[in-house]
Amino acid sequence: MKNETENLPEKLQGERRKVAALLAKAELKELASFWSNQAEQPQVDVLRGPETGLVMVRGRIGGGGAPFNLGETTVTRATVRVSSSSSEGLVGHSYALGRDHEKARLAAIADALWQAPQSREIVERDLLQKIAQRLDARATQRRREAAATKVDFFTMVRGDD
């Protein structure tokens, strides 16, 4: 079976990984809002799922130690085929933490729409940029909160030696 990413130019294959990462971090309300605001909603055929299962999470101590199995987490995945007047049979995939089937389905639809040159800009402007902005704002807020608890230690010299 041929991998769908082989149909994309090499530059876009790396971009699709970034898109998949953003879609995995999307909230259901962002995905639902994007889908409901589409002028033309293409036909969507569910190929697999959405289905929920467990995956093993691995970690490292200190970032450089040997990997170890940390535990299992719940993941939902979906695969859909999107067909419209401008694109025929694009397949989208998604994986998301948790059990939200609708989120996984909508993320897979967004992945498929991103692959079509005609709708890529719309997906990036109306969905992906908003997700990235929300994540950046959250990261900035966490940095501010961490900076507020920073303690600077210094040593005073007791006398001359």
mmCIF file of C-alpha atoms in Angstrom:
data_model
loop_
_atom_site.group_PDB
_atom_site.id
_atom_site.type_symbol
_atom_site.label_atom_id
_atom_site.label_comp_id
_atom_site.label_asym_id
_atom_site.label_seq_id
_atom_site.Cartn_x
_atom_site.Cartn_y
_atom_site.Cartn_z
ATOM 1 C CA MET A 1 0.000 0.000 0.000
ATOM 2 C CA LYS A 2 1.374 3.400 -0.975
ATOM 3 C CA ASN A 3 1.891 5.988 1.754
ATOM 4 C CA GLU A 4 -0.206 9.149 1.221
ATOM 5 C CA THR A 5 2.743 11.396 2.028
ATOM 6 C CA GLU A 6 4.542 10.084 -1.048
ATOM 7 C CA ASN A 7 2.051 12.087 -3.156
ATOM 8 C CA LEU A 8 3.159 15.325 -1.477
ATOM 9 C CA PRO A 9 6.343 17.189 -2.413
ATOM 10 C CA GLU A 10 9.205 16.553 0.009
ATOM 11 C CA LYS A 11 8.900 20.027 1.581
ATOM 12 C CA LEU A 12 5.217 19.428 2.359
ATOM 13 C CA GLN A 13 5.888 16.047 3.974
ATOM 14 C CA GLY A 14 7.706 17.800 6.833
ATOM 15 C CA GLU A 15 4.977 20.439 6.986
ATOM 16 C CA ARG A 16 2.338 17.718 7.283
ATOM 17 C CA ARG A 17 4.069 16.403 10.416
ATOM 18 C CA LYS A 18 3.766 19.874 11.933
ATOM 19 C CA VAL A 19 0.105 20.039 10.884
ATOM 20 C CA ALA A 20 -0.566 16.660 12.507
ATOM 21 C CA ALA A 21 1.092 17.847 15.728
ATOM 22 C CA LEU A 22 -1.039 21.000 15.808
ATOM 23 C CA LEU A 23 -4.225 19.063 15.068
ATOM 24 C CA ALA A 24 -3.427 16.649 17.912
ATOM 25 C CA LYS A 25 -3.282 19.645 20.279
ATOM 26 C CA ALA A 26 -6.449 21.263 18.935
ATOM 27 C CA GLU A 27 -9.533 21.613 21.077
ATOM 28 C CA LEU A 28 -12.860 20.221 19.928
ATOM 29 C CA LYS A 29 -14.449 23.688 19.816
ATOM 30 C CA GLU A 30 -11.711 24.933 17.437
ATOM 31 C CA LEU A 31 -12.194 21.998 15.089
ATOM 32 C CA ALA A 32 -16.002 22.159 15.249
ATOM 33 C CA SER A 33 -16.000 25.904 14.569
ATOM 34 C CA PHE A 34 -13.710 25.451 11.560
ATOM 35 C CA TRP A 35 -15.876 22.659 10.136
ATOM 36 C CA SER A 36 -19.177 24.492 10.647
ATOM 37 C CA ASN A 37 -17.798 27.638 8.929
ATOM 38 C CA GLN A 38 -16.891 25.804 5.720
ATOM 39 C CA ALA A 39 -18.824 27.195 2.745
ATOM 40 C CA GLU A 40 -18.708 23.873 0.936
ATOM 41 C CA GLN A 41 -18.630 20.829 3.178
ATOM 42 C CA PRO A 42 -17.155 17.943 1.210
ATOM 43 C CA GLN A 43 -18.371 14.374 1.452
ATOM 44 C CA VAL A 44 -16.600 12.515 4.252
ATOM 45 C CA ASP A 45 -16.276 8.728 4.321
ATOM 46 C CA VAL A 46 -14.924 7.196 7.510
ATOM 47 C CA LEU A 47 -12.300 4.582 6.627
ATOM 48 C CA ARG A 48 -11.225 3.658 10.154
ATOM 49 C CA GLY A 49 -12.503 4.571 13.571
ATOM 50 C CA PRO A 50 -12.689 6.763 15.371
ATOM 51 C CA GLU A 51 -11.390 4.165 17.779
ATOM 52 C CA THR A 52 -9.811 4.437 21.188
ATOM 53 C CA GLY A 53 -6.937 2.376 22.514
ATOM 54 C CA LEU A 54 -3.854 2.488 24.689
ATOM 55 C CA VAL A 55 -0.290 3.355 23.762
ATOM 56 C CA MET A 56 2.846 2.993 25.858
ATOM 57 C CA VAL A 57 4.484 6.270 26.837
ATOM 58 C CA ARG A 58 8.263 6.191 27.157
ATOM 59 C CA GLY A 59 10.456 8.618 29.044
ATOM 60 C CA ARG A 60 14.069 9.392 29.912
ATOM 61 C CA ILE A 61 15.589 10.544 33.163
ATOM 62 C CA GLY A 62 17.416 13.835 32.718
ATOM 63 C CA GLY A 63 16.844 13.857 28.969
ATOM 64 C CA GLY A 64 19.857 11.667 28.282
ATOM 65 C CA GLY A 65 19.262 8.487 30.231
ATOM 66 C CA ALA A 66 18.127 5.157 28.900
ATOM 67 C CA PRO A 67 14.462 5.119 27.826
ATOM 68 C CA PHE A 68 11.974 3.397 30.106
ATOM 69 C CA ASN A 69 8.266 2.587 29.916
ATOM 70 C CA LEU A 70 6.476 5.297 31.880
ATOM 71 C CA GLY A 71 2.949 3.956 31.498
ATOM 72 C CA GLU A 72 -0.017 3.754 29.166
ATOM 73 C CA THR A 73 -2.225 6.576 27.930
ATOM 74 C CA THR A 74 -5.507 6.636 26.043
ATOM 75 C CA VAL A 75 -5.366 7.707 22.390
ATOM 76 C CA THR A 76 -8.122 8.014 19.791
ATOM 77 C CA ARG A 77 -7.381 7.742 16.089
ATOM 78 C CA ALA A 78 -9.403 8.221 12.931
ATOM 79 C CA THR A 79 -8.934 7.933 9.189
ATOM 80 C CA VAL A 80 -11.298 9.556 6.679
ATOM 81 C CA ARG A 81 -11.561 10.084 2.912
ATOM 82 C CA VAL A 82 -12.696 13.546 1.837
ATOM 83 C CA SER A 83 -14.174 14.103 -1.618
ATOM 84 C CA SER A 84 -15.381 17.414 -3.044
ATOM 85 C CA SER A 85 -15.752 19.140 -6.379
ATOM 86 C CA SER A 86 -12.135 20.373 -6.161
ATOM 87 C CA SER A 87 -10.453 17.302 -4.639
ATOM 88 C CA GLU A 88 -11.038 13.621 -5.064
ATOM 89 C CA GLY A 89 -10.371 11.040 -2.388
ATOM 90 C CA LEU A 90 -7.853 12.708 -0.098
ATOM 91 C CA VAL A 91 -7.169 10.575 2.985
ATOM 92 C CA GLY A 92 -6.652 12.254 6.342
ATOM 93 C CA HIS A 93 -5.417 10.724 9.587
ATOM 94 C CA SER A 94 -5.430 11.896 13.187
ATOM 95 C CA TYR A 95 -4.306 10.790 16.624
ATOM 96 C CA ALA A 96 -5.341 12.614 19.785
ATOM 97 C CA LEU A 97 -4.885 12.012 23.489
ATOM 98 C CA GLY A 98 -8.085 11.008 25.228
ATOM 99 C CA ARG A 99 -11.362 9.464 24.145
ATOM 100 C CA ASP A 100 -12.955 12.250 22.086
ATOM 101 C CA HIS A 101 -14.126 10.531 18.888
ATOM 102 C CA GLU A 102 -15.539 13.705 17.324
ATOM 103 C CA LYS A 103 -12.262 15.549 17.848
ATOM 104 C CA ALA A 104 -10.321 12.747 16.151
ATOM 105 C CA ARG A 105 -12.781 12.656 13.222
ATOM 106 C CA LEU A 106 -12.692 16.422 12.684
ATOM 107 C CA ALA A 107 -8.885 16.504 12.953
ATOM 108 C CA ALA A 108 -8.657 13.794 10.280
ATOM 109 C CA ILE A 109 -10.946 15.849 8.023
ATOM 110 C CA ALA A 110 -8.753 18.925 8.547
ATOM 111 C CA ASP A 111 -5.662 16.847 7.691
ATOM 112 C CA ALA A 112 -7.258 15.719 4.436
ATOM 113 C CA LEU A 113 -8.353 19.259 3.531
ATOM 114 C CA TRP A 114 -4.837 20.571 4.238
ATOM 115 C CA GLN A 115 -3.428 18.165 1.648
ATOM 116 C CA ALA A 116 -5.505 19.737 -1.154
ATOM 117 C CA PRO A 117 -3.725 22.784 -2.612
ATOM 118 C CA GLN A 118 -7.095 24.532 -3.053
ATOM 119 C CA SER A 119 -7.995 24.361 0.645
ATOM 120 C CA ARG A 120 -4.545 24.350 2.317
ATOM 121 C CA GLU A 121 -4.459 28.127 2.816
ATOM 122 C CA ILE A 122 -7.957 28.123 4.333
ATOM 123 C CA VAL A 123 -7.026 25.382 6.813
ATOM 124 C CA GLU A 124 -3.822 27.181 7.767
ATOM 125 C CA ARG A 125 -5.495 30.595 8.152
ATOM 126 C CA ASP A 126 -8.782 29.580 9.787
ATOM 127 C CA LEU A 127 -7.612 26.699 11.965
ATOM 128 C CA LEU A 128 -3.890 26.050 12.314
ATOM 129 C CA GLN A 129 -2.890 29.670 13.017
ATOM 130 C CA LYS A 130 -5.530 29.916 15.739
ATOM 131 C CA ILE A 131 -4.305 26.704 17.372
ATOM 132 C CA ALA A 132 -0.683 27.895 17.214
ATOM 133 C CA GLN A 133 -1.627 31.286 18.711
ATOM 134 C CA ARG A 134 -3.488 29.610 21.591
ATOM 135 C CA LEU A 135 -0.527 27.310 22.292
ATOM 136 C CA ASP A 136 1.934 30.226 22.162
ATOM 137 C CA ALA A 137 -0.217 32.260 24.560
ATOM 138 C CA ARG A 138 -0.375 29.305 26.965
ATOM 139 C CA ALA A 139 3.409 28.819 26.786
ATOM 140 C CA THR A 140 3.987 32.538 27.420
ATOM 141 C CA GLN A 141 1.672 32.435 30.436
ATOM 142 C CA ARG A 142 3.523 29.420 31.854
ATOM 143 C CA ARG A 143 6.872 31.157 31.377
ATOM 144 C CA ARG A 144 5.548 34.212 33.237
ATOM 145 C CA GLU A 145 4.275 32.058 36.077
ATOM 146 C CA ALA A 146 7.600 30.239 36.318
ATOM 147 C CA ALA A 147 9.568 33.501 36.193
ATOM 148 C CA ALA A 148 7.528 34.836 39.108
ATOM 149 C CA THR A 149 8.822 32.013 41.313
ATOM 150 C CA LYS A 150 12.472 32.328 40.275
ATOM 151 C CA VAL A 151 14.935 32.711 43.126
ATOM 152 C CA ASP A 152 18.450 34.063 42.570
ATOM 153 C CA PHE A 153 21.084 32.749 44.937
ATOM 154 C CA PHE A 154 24.356 34.512 45.503
ATOM 155 C CA THR A 155 27.309 34.053 47.854
ATOM 156 C CA MET A 156 28.720 36.762 50.040
ATOM 157 C CA VAL A 157 32.393 36.831 50.949
ATOM 158 C CA ARG A 158 32.906 36.729 54.762
ATOM 159 C CA GLY A 159 36.162 38.489 54.854
ATOM 160 C CA ASP A 160 39.570 38.810 53.310
ATOM 161 C CA ASP A 161 41.790 35.767 53.186
#
